[in-house]
Amino acid sequence: MTSSVFTAERLLFTPATPNTDAIATIFAFPNEYSVGITSLGYQVVWATLAMRSDVQVSRLFTDIHEPLPINPELLGFSMSWELDYVNILNLLESLEIPIRAALRDTNHPIVFGGGPVLTANPEPFADFFDVILLGDGENLLDNFIDAYQAVRNADRQTQLNALAQVPGIYVPSLYEVEYHDVDGAIKSFQPISPEIPAVVQKQTYRGNTLSASTVVTEKAAWENIYMVEVVRSCPEMCRFCLASYLTLPFRTASLEGSLIPAITRGLTVTNRIGLLGASVTQHPEFEELLNHISQPKFDDVRLSIASVRTNTVTVQLAQTLAKRDTKSLTIAVESGSSRIRQIINKKLDNDEIIQAAVNAKAGGLTNLKLYGMVGIPGEQPEDLDATVAMMRDIKKAAPGLRLTLGCSTFVPKSHTPFQWLGVNRQAEKRLQFLQKQLKPQGIDFRPESYNWSIIQALLSRGDRRLSQLLELTRNFGDSLGSYKRAFKELKGKLPSLDFYVHTNWSTDQVLPWSHLQGPLPQSTLLKHLADATSQFNKSSEKLMAQC
């Protein structure tokens, strides 16, 4: 089913004319078109494939698709959200491709996947993929296609063995997992033969030209937006944060060589610019970038900006955004408790948060959205009181500024110092406490679903035994109740939900991703965990002394 939505696209690259023997490829996003086309990662990978004359690429979404090849050789998925796995299974079935890699043969395409979810921990989804690309696509994608070209006419097993030799390419079927018990922890991960690497290293792009949109369309979730990646990773290294630890080192786009040319290119097709990155305002030349966009010739430009570091919110920044049709600013504070911020390595004072609100209002912004979290390791009831007090202080210091506190539950993430720690069972009650305290004060409190956070933790720390659970959950209707029902049915065949979600794991335990190396070795993560534990113990002793 093709659609007129594709005709609304304005391309910022020139697709190649495919050769007669080009590799027939489907590149899918497991969600609707409006969501997928708003993903910068999906756009860039699609354009990279489309600019190769040896690849004939067709796009596939859950609602629409381009004309698809009858016998594709490659089928790729870009995975940005854990729960989209259901759509991956649905799309495989719709293409009459077996869901499990073990059931595919030479008549089926090589099914590959990439994106933040699969780079973080591919194991719950490993049995559904032939190949998983770990890390940044800039070099990895071309290396993958080149390696495939070299073994294109070989049998499937030869292809998989050859692809596994490429740095960053993980072929799950070539690794055997042993467990202490059927429902116990992992005992070992071993490659099935000596020529397969024992450890797969995530690939990191280290250039100073970062990504920018390859297509602009009014049909995107963010209508007509042109996105520019200003920074990659984050220098703050909050100890729970996947966006920082998994993507290290912190990289910044060259102002003259990347950012200004990208913005100039984008403004030829739209007047809406989005600046992306985990910590955009920490770009060393951010002020110069802001001055560039503030020129009178750009007066009609609408500017959106991702979450910014609190102490970089100046009146000038707020004025520029307000003048560029932005009403709101987003900052991550995690907690109103300085004790908790020390534990997680959030280098921030309440005075800076309050000043950010004052500056936002002085610059003409009308809304300030803060991101917080409950259930952070070491959190006590007093820390929630501190968050309520902080919100009250902000409201008092910047009257008239509409305040929103979006709040999630701490979920352990792979490759971070807190990967060994479970979800706090009191988190749901703590979200309810904040709701009760903040709502009467006119503060818009937006909690994320605790129950879905539990599922996110399950997938975040899961191993490949979960594949059977995920298939069952989908068959049972893909609701929260479906997970409970699936665990009940599989009792004795895999660990409990409690093991995956709430249990604090031993630091000498084999993790589901122990054979997949992120930017930092485990010894460094353990040191960072020890630093957090030390802060926790110090602050606990101080609390006890005050009682």
GROMACS .gro file of C-alpha atoms in nm, residues 58-338:
model
  281
   58SER     CA    1   1.199   0.041   0.022
   59ARG     CA    2   1.051   0.183   0.344
   60LEU     CA    3   0.796   0.003   0.558
   61PHE     CA    4   0.586   0.137   0.848
   62THR     CA    5   0.296  -0.019   1.035
   63ASP     CA    6   0.039   0.188   0.844
   64ILE     CA    7   0.193   0.247   0.499
   65HIS     CA    8   0.484   0.138   0.283
   66GLU     CA    9   0.659   0.196  -0.047
   67PRO     CA   10   0.642  -0.074  -0.318
   68LEU     CA   11   0.821  -0.373  -0.160
   69PRO     CA   12   1.048  -0.623  -0.336
   70ILE     CA   13   0.902  -0.973  -0.374
   71ASN     CA   14   1.222  -1.144  -0.256
   72PRO     CA   15   1.413  -0.903  -0.031
   73GLU     CA   16   1.767  -1.001   0.066
   74LEU     CA   17   1.785  -0.772   0.369
   75LEU     CA   18   1.513  -0.657   0.609
   76GLY     CA   19   1.616  -0.396   0.864
   77PHE     CA   20   1.441  -0.250   1.169
   78SER     CA   21   1.527   0.071   1.354
   79MET     CA   22   1.414   0.022   1.715
   80SER     CA   23   1.370   0.328   1.938
   81TRP     CA   24   1.113   0.202   2.193
   82GLU     CA   25   1.117  -0.134   2.373
   83LEU     CA   26   0.744  -0.193   2.338
   84ASP     CA   27   0.760  -0.165   1.958
   85TYR     CA   28   0.879  -0.528   1.953
   86VAL     CA   29   0.513  -0.627   1.904
   87ASN     CA   30   0.506  -0.434   1.576
   88ILE     CA   31   0.828  -0.602   1.463
   89LEU     CA   32   0.668  -0.944   1.512
   90ASN     CA   33   0.352  -0.828   1.332
   91LEU     CA   34   0.549  -0.692   1.036
   92LEU     CA   35   0.754  -1.012   1.006
   93GLU     CA   36   0.432  -1.214   0.996
   94SER     CA   37   0.277  -0.982   0.739
   95LEU     CA   38   0.578  -1.045   0.513
   96GLU     CA   39   0.548  -1.422   0.572
   97ILE     CA   40   0.889  -1.435   0.740
   98PRO     CA   41   0.929  -1.665   1.044
   99ILE     CA   42   0.941  -1.465   1.369
  100ARG     CA   43   1.234  -1.666   1.502
  101ALA     CA   44   1.572  -1.649   1.329
  102ALA     CA   45   1.626  -2.023   1.385
  103LEU     CA   46   1.329  -2.102   1.155
  104ARG     CA   47   1.453  -1.896   0.860
  105ASP     CA   48   1.632  -2.045   0.562
  106THR     CA   49   1.790  -1.933   0.233
  107ASN     CA   50   1.448  -1.824   0.104
  108HIS     CA   51   1.423  -1.557   0.374
  109PRO     CA   52   1.604  -1.224   0.404
  110ILE     CA   53   1.871  -1.156   0.664
  111VAL     CA   54   1.675  -0.970   0.934
  112PHE     CA   55   1.891  -0.702   1.096
  113GLY     CA   56   1.821  -0.440   1.359
  114GLY     CA   57   1.979  -0.136   1.517
  115GLY     CA   58   1.893   0.170   1.723
  116PRO     CA   59   1.918   0.265   2.091
  117VAL     CA   60   1.708  -0.022   2.229
  118LEU     CA   61   1.907  -0.295   2.055
  119THR     CA   62   2.242  -0.130   2.125
  120ALA     CA   63   2.160  -0.108   2.497
  121ASN     CA   64   2.045  -0.470   2.549
  122PRO     CA   65   1.943  -0.678   2.248
  123GLU     CA   66   1.903  -1.004   2.441
  124PRO     CA   67   1.522  -1.010   2.498
  125PHE     CA   68   1.482  -0.966   2.121
  126ALA     CA   69   1.790  -1.167   2.012
  127ASP     CA   70   1.599  -1.473   1.888
  128PHE     CA   71   1.400  -1.256   1.642
  129PHE     CA   72   1.707  -1.111   1.463
  130ASP     CA   73   1.974  -1.267   1.244
  131VAL     CA   74   2.205  -0.968   1.288
  132ILE     CA   75   2.215  -0.675   1.530
  133LEU     CA   76   2.422  -0.360   1.470
  134LEU     CA   77   2.563  -0.223   1.795
  135GLY     CA   78   2.641   0.147   1.806
  136ASP     CA   79   2.656   0.446   1.574
  137GLY     CA   80   2.549   0.389   1.216
  138GLU     CA   81   2.792   0.629   1.046
  139ASN     CA   82   3.059   0.365   0.978
  140LEU     CA   83   2.880   0.051   1.091
  141LEU     CA   84   2.607   0.055   0.827
  142ASP     CA   85   2.836   0.082   0.524
  143ASN     CA   86   3.068  -0.182   0.674
  144PHE     CA   87   2.768  -0.414   0.714
  145ILE     CA   88   2.653  -0.369   0.352
  146ASP     CA   89   3.008  -0.410   0.219
  147ALA     CA   90   3.057  -0.730   0.422
  148TYR     CA   91   2.723  -0.865   0.301
  149GLN     CA   92   2.817  -0.790  -0.062
  150ALA     CA   93   3.129  -1.004  -0.022
  151VAL     CA   94   2.927  -1.312   0.082
  152ARG     CA   95   2.604  -1.232  -0.098
  153ASN     CA   96   2.602  -1.557  -0.297
  154ALA     CA   97   2.717  -1.782  -0.012
  155ASP     CA   98   2.491  -2.002   0.202
  156ARG     CA   99   2.317  -1.843   0.502
  157GLN     CA  100   2.552  -1.984   0.768
  158THR     CA  101   2.860  -1.866   0.578
  159GLN     CA  102   2.701  -1.521   0.551
  160LEU     CA  103   2.632  -1.501   0.925
  161ASN     CA  104   2.983  -1.623   1.016
  162ALA     CA  105   3.138  -1.360   0.787
  163LEU     CA  106   2.918  -1.078   0.916
  164ALA     CA  107   3.010  -1.165   1.276
  165GLN     CA  108   3.374  -1.075   1.195
  166VAL     CA  109   3.280  -0.710   1.136
  167PRO     CA  110   3.335  -0.490   1.446
  168GLY     CA  111   3.000  -0.399   1.603
  169ILE     CA  112   2.801  -0.671   1.425
  170TYR     CA  113   2.641  -0.917   1.666
  171VAL     CA  114   2.496  -1.245   1.540
  172PRO     CA  115   2.303  -1.386   1.840
  173SER     CA  116   2.271  -1.739   1.700
  174LEU     CA  117   2.650  -1.776   1.708
  175TYR     CA  118   2.657  -1.750   2.090
  176GLU     CA  119   2.548  -2.017   2.338
  177VAL     CA  120   2.402  -1.919   2.675
  178GLU     CA  121   2.429  -2.141   2.982
  179TYR     CA  122   2.220  -2.082   3.295
  180HIS     CA  123   2.283  -2.192   3.654
  181ASP     CA  124   1.921  -2.312   3.656
  182VAL     CA  125   1.632  -2.290   3.411
  183ASP     CA  126   1.492  -2.005   3.622
  184GLY     CA  127   1.826  -1.880   3.753
  185ALA     CA  128   2.098  -1.635   3.655
  186ILE     CA  129   2.325  -1.669   3.350
  187LYS     CA  130   2.629  -1.892   3.394
  188SER     CA  131   2.815  -1.807   3.073
  189PHE     CA  132   2.806  -1.671   2.717
  190GLN     CA  133   3.028  -1.854   2.471
  191PRO     CA  134   3.074  -1.822   2.092
  192ILE     CA  135   2.989  -2.153   1.923
  193SER     CA  136   3.325  -2.166   1.743
  194PRO     CA  137   3.676  -2.018   1.793
  195GLU     CA  138   3.656  -1.784   1.489
  196ILE     CA  139   3.358  -1.595   1.637
  197PRO     CA  140   3.466  -1.301   1.861
  198ALA     CA  141   3.402  -1.367   2.233
  199VAL     CA  142   3.311  -1.000   2.285
  200VAL     CA  143   3.135  -0.760   2.045
  201GLN     CA  144   3.236  -0.396   2.082
  202LYS     CA  145   2.982  -0.118   2.034
  203GLN     CA  146   3.098   0.111   1.752
  204THR     CA  147   3.146   0.481   1.820
  205TYR     CA  148   3.157   0.752   1.553
  206ARG     CA  149   3.412   1.016   1.655
  207GLY     CA  150   3.372   1.278   1.382
  208ASN     CA  151   3.258   1.637   1.437
  209THR     CA  152   2.992   1.636   1.165
  210LEU     CA  153   2.678   1.506   1.333
  211SER     CA  154   2.339   1.413   1.191
  212ALA     CA  155   2.076   1.636   1.035
  213SER     CA  156   1.739   1.564   0.874
  214THR     CA  157   1.742   1.402   0.533
  215VAL     CA  158   1.370   1.465   0.477
  216VAL     CA  159   1.115   1.727   0.587
  217THR     CA  160   0.742   1.669   0.571
  218GLU     CA  161   0.419   1.811   0.706
  219LYS     CA  162   0.311   1.452   0.780
  220ALA     CA  163   0.574   1.408   1.056
  221ALA     CA  164   0.471   1.406   1.423
  222TRP     CA  165   0.665   1.734   1.448
  223GLU     CA  166   0.522   1.900   1.141
  224ASN     CA  167   0.776   2.034   0.887
  225ILE     CA  168   1.062   2.019   1.134
  226TYR     CA  169   1.426   2.003   1.025
  227MET     CA  170   1.637   1.844   1.298
  228VAL     CA  171   2.002   1.916   1.366
  229GLU     CA  172   2.209   1.711   1.610
  230VAL     CA  173   2.415   1.962   1.810
  231VAL     CA  174   2.582   1.722   2.055
  232ARG     CA  175   2.600   1.346   2.105
  233SER     CA  176   2.609   1.188   2.452
  234CYS     CA  177   2.628   1.401   2.769
  235PRO     CA  178   2.925   1.506   2.981
  236GLU     CA  179   2.730   1.501   3.309
  237MET     CA  180   2.725   1.121   3.352
  238CYS     CA  181   2.432   1.090   3.590
  239ARG     CA  182   2.472   0.736   3.718
  240PHE     CA  183   2.134   0.606   3.598
  241CYS     CA  184   2.150   0.761   3.252
  242LEU     CA  185   2.171   0.539   2.945
  243ALA     CA  186   2.182   0.845   2.714
  244SER     CA  187   2.512   0.943   2.872
  245TYR     CA  188   2.696   0.619   2.951
  246LEU     CA  189   2.601   0.415   2.644
  247THR     CA  190   2.694   0.690   2.397
  248LEU     CA  191   3.022   0.816   2.543
  249PRO     CA  192   3.236   1.009   2.470
  250PHE     CA  193   3.060   1.346   2.457
  251ARG     CA  194   3.094   1.482   2.101
  252THR     CA  195   3.005   1.821   1.961
  253ALA     CA  196   2.927   1.918   1.604
  254SER     CA  197   3.160   2.172   1.444
  255LEU     CA  198   2.988   2.513   1.435
  256GLU     CA  199   3.130   2.623   1.099
  257GLY     CA  200   3.175   2.279   0.946
  258SER     CA  201   2.850   2.111   1.050
  259LEU     CA  202   2.589   2.317   1.235
  260ILE     CA  203   2.567   2.637   1.030
  261PRO     CA  204   2.580   2.456   0.692
  262ALA     CA  205   2.311   2.211   0.815
  263ILE     CA  206   2.082   2.491   0.933
  264THR     CA  207   2.135   2.681   0.605
  265ARG     CA  208   2.041   2.365   0.413
  266GLY     CA  209   1.732   2.307   0.625
  267LEU     CA  210   1.605   2.661   0.584
  268THR     CA  211   1.578   2.607   0.208
  269VAL     CA  212   1.277   2.379   0.270
  270THR     CA  213   1.125   2.487   0.603
  271ASN     CA  214   1.135   2.760   0.866
  272ARG     CA  215   1.113   2.521   1.159
  273ILE     CA  216   1.444   2.409   1.315
  274GLY     CA  217   1.487   2.160   1.599
  275LEU     CA  218   1.818   2.145   1.789
  276LEU     CA  219   1.873   1.795   1.926
  277GLY     CA  220   2.099   1.640   2.188
  278ALA     CA  221   2.095   1.525   2.549
  279SER     CA  222   2.263   1.846   2.661
  280VAL     CA  223   2.240   2.093   2.372
  281THR     CA  224   2.339   2.406   2.564
  282GLN     CA  225   2.668   2.249   2.672
  283HIS     CA  226   2.804   2.280   2.319
  284PRO     CA  227   3.116   2.498   2.369
  285GLU     CA  228   3.000   2.739   2.096
  286PHE     CA  229   2.630   2.734   2.179
  287GLU     CA  230   2.622   3.110   2.238
  288GLU     CA  231   2.766   3.168   1.889
  289LEU     CA  232   2.506   2.930   1.745
  290LEU     CA  233   2.234   3.124   1.925
  291ASN     CA  234   2.373   3.454   1.791
  292HIS     CA  235   2.369   3.310   1.438
  293ILE     CA  236   2.003   3.209   1.466
  294SER     CA  237   1.917   3.544   1.627
  295GLN     CA  238   2.006   3.742   1.313
  296PRO     CA  239   1.718   3.955   1.176
  297LYS     CA  240   1.717   3.759   0.849
  298PHE     CA  241   1.595   3.458   1.051
  299ASP     CA  242   1.307   3.643   1.218
  300ASP     CA  243   1.047   3.406   1.073
  301VAL     CA  244   1.233   3.094   1.192
  302ARG     CA  245   1.059   2.879   1.454
  303LEU     CA  246   1.310   2.718   1.691
  304SER     CA  247   1.263   2.412   1.911
  305ILE     CA  248   1.528   2.292   2.151
  306ALA     CA  249   1.574   1.962   2.337
  307SER     CA  250   1.628   1.940   2.711
  308VAL     CA  251   1.888   2.188   2.833
  309ARG     CA  252   2.121   2.195   3.130
  310THR     CA  253   1.969   2.404   3.408
  311ASN     CA  254   2.260   2.640   3.472
  312THR     CA  255   2.280   2.732   3.103
  313VAL     CA  256   1.929   2.884   3.097
  314THR     CA  257   2.006   3.252   3.045
  315VAL     CA  258   1.767   3.540   2.979
  316GLN     CA  259   1.920   3.563   2.628
  317LEU     CA  260   1.838   3.197   2.559
  318ALA     CA  261   1.482   3.245   2.680
  319GLN     CA  262   1.441   3.565   2.473
  320THR     CA  263   1.571   3.395   2.157
  321LEU     CA  264   1.336   3.100   2.204
  322ALA     CA  265   1.036   3.322   2.284
  323LYS     CA  266   1.105   3.533   1.976
  324ARG     CA  267   1.132   3.212   1.770
  325ASP     CA  268   0.783   3.090   1.865
  326THR     CA  269   0.886   2.863   2.155
  327LYS     CA  270   0.678   2.902   2.470
  328SER     CA  271   0.835   2.632   2.684
  329LEU     CA  272   1.170   2.504   2.806
  330THR     CA  273   1.253   2.157   2.943
  331ILE     CA  274   1.513   2.086   3.212
  332ALA     CA  275   1.595   1.762   3.394
  333VAL     CA  276   1.636   1.806   3.769
  334GLU     CA  277   1.565   1.444   3.880
  335SER     CA  278   1.497   1.545   4.242
  336GLY     CA  279   1.458   1.846   4.468
  337SER     CA  280   1.691   1.678   4.716
  338SER     CA  281   2.056   1.776   4.701
   0.00000   0.00000   0.00000
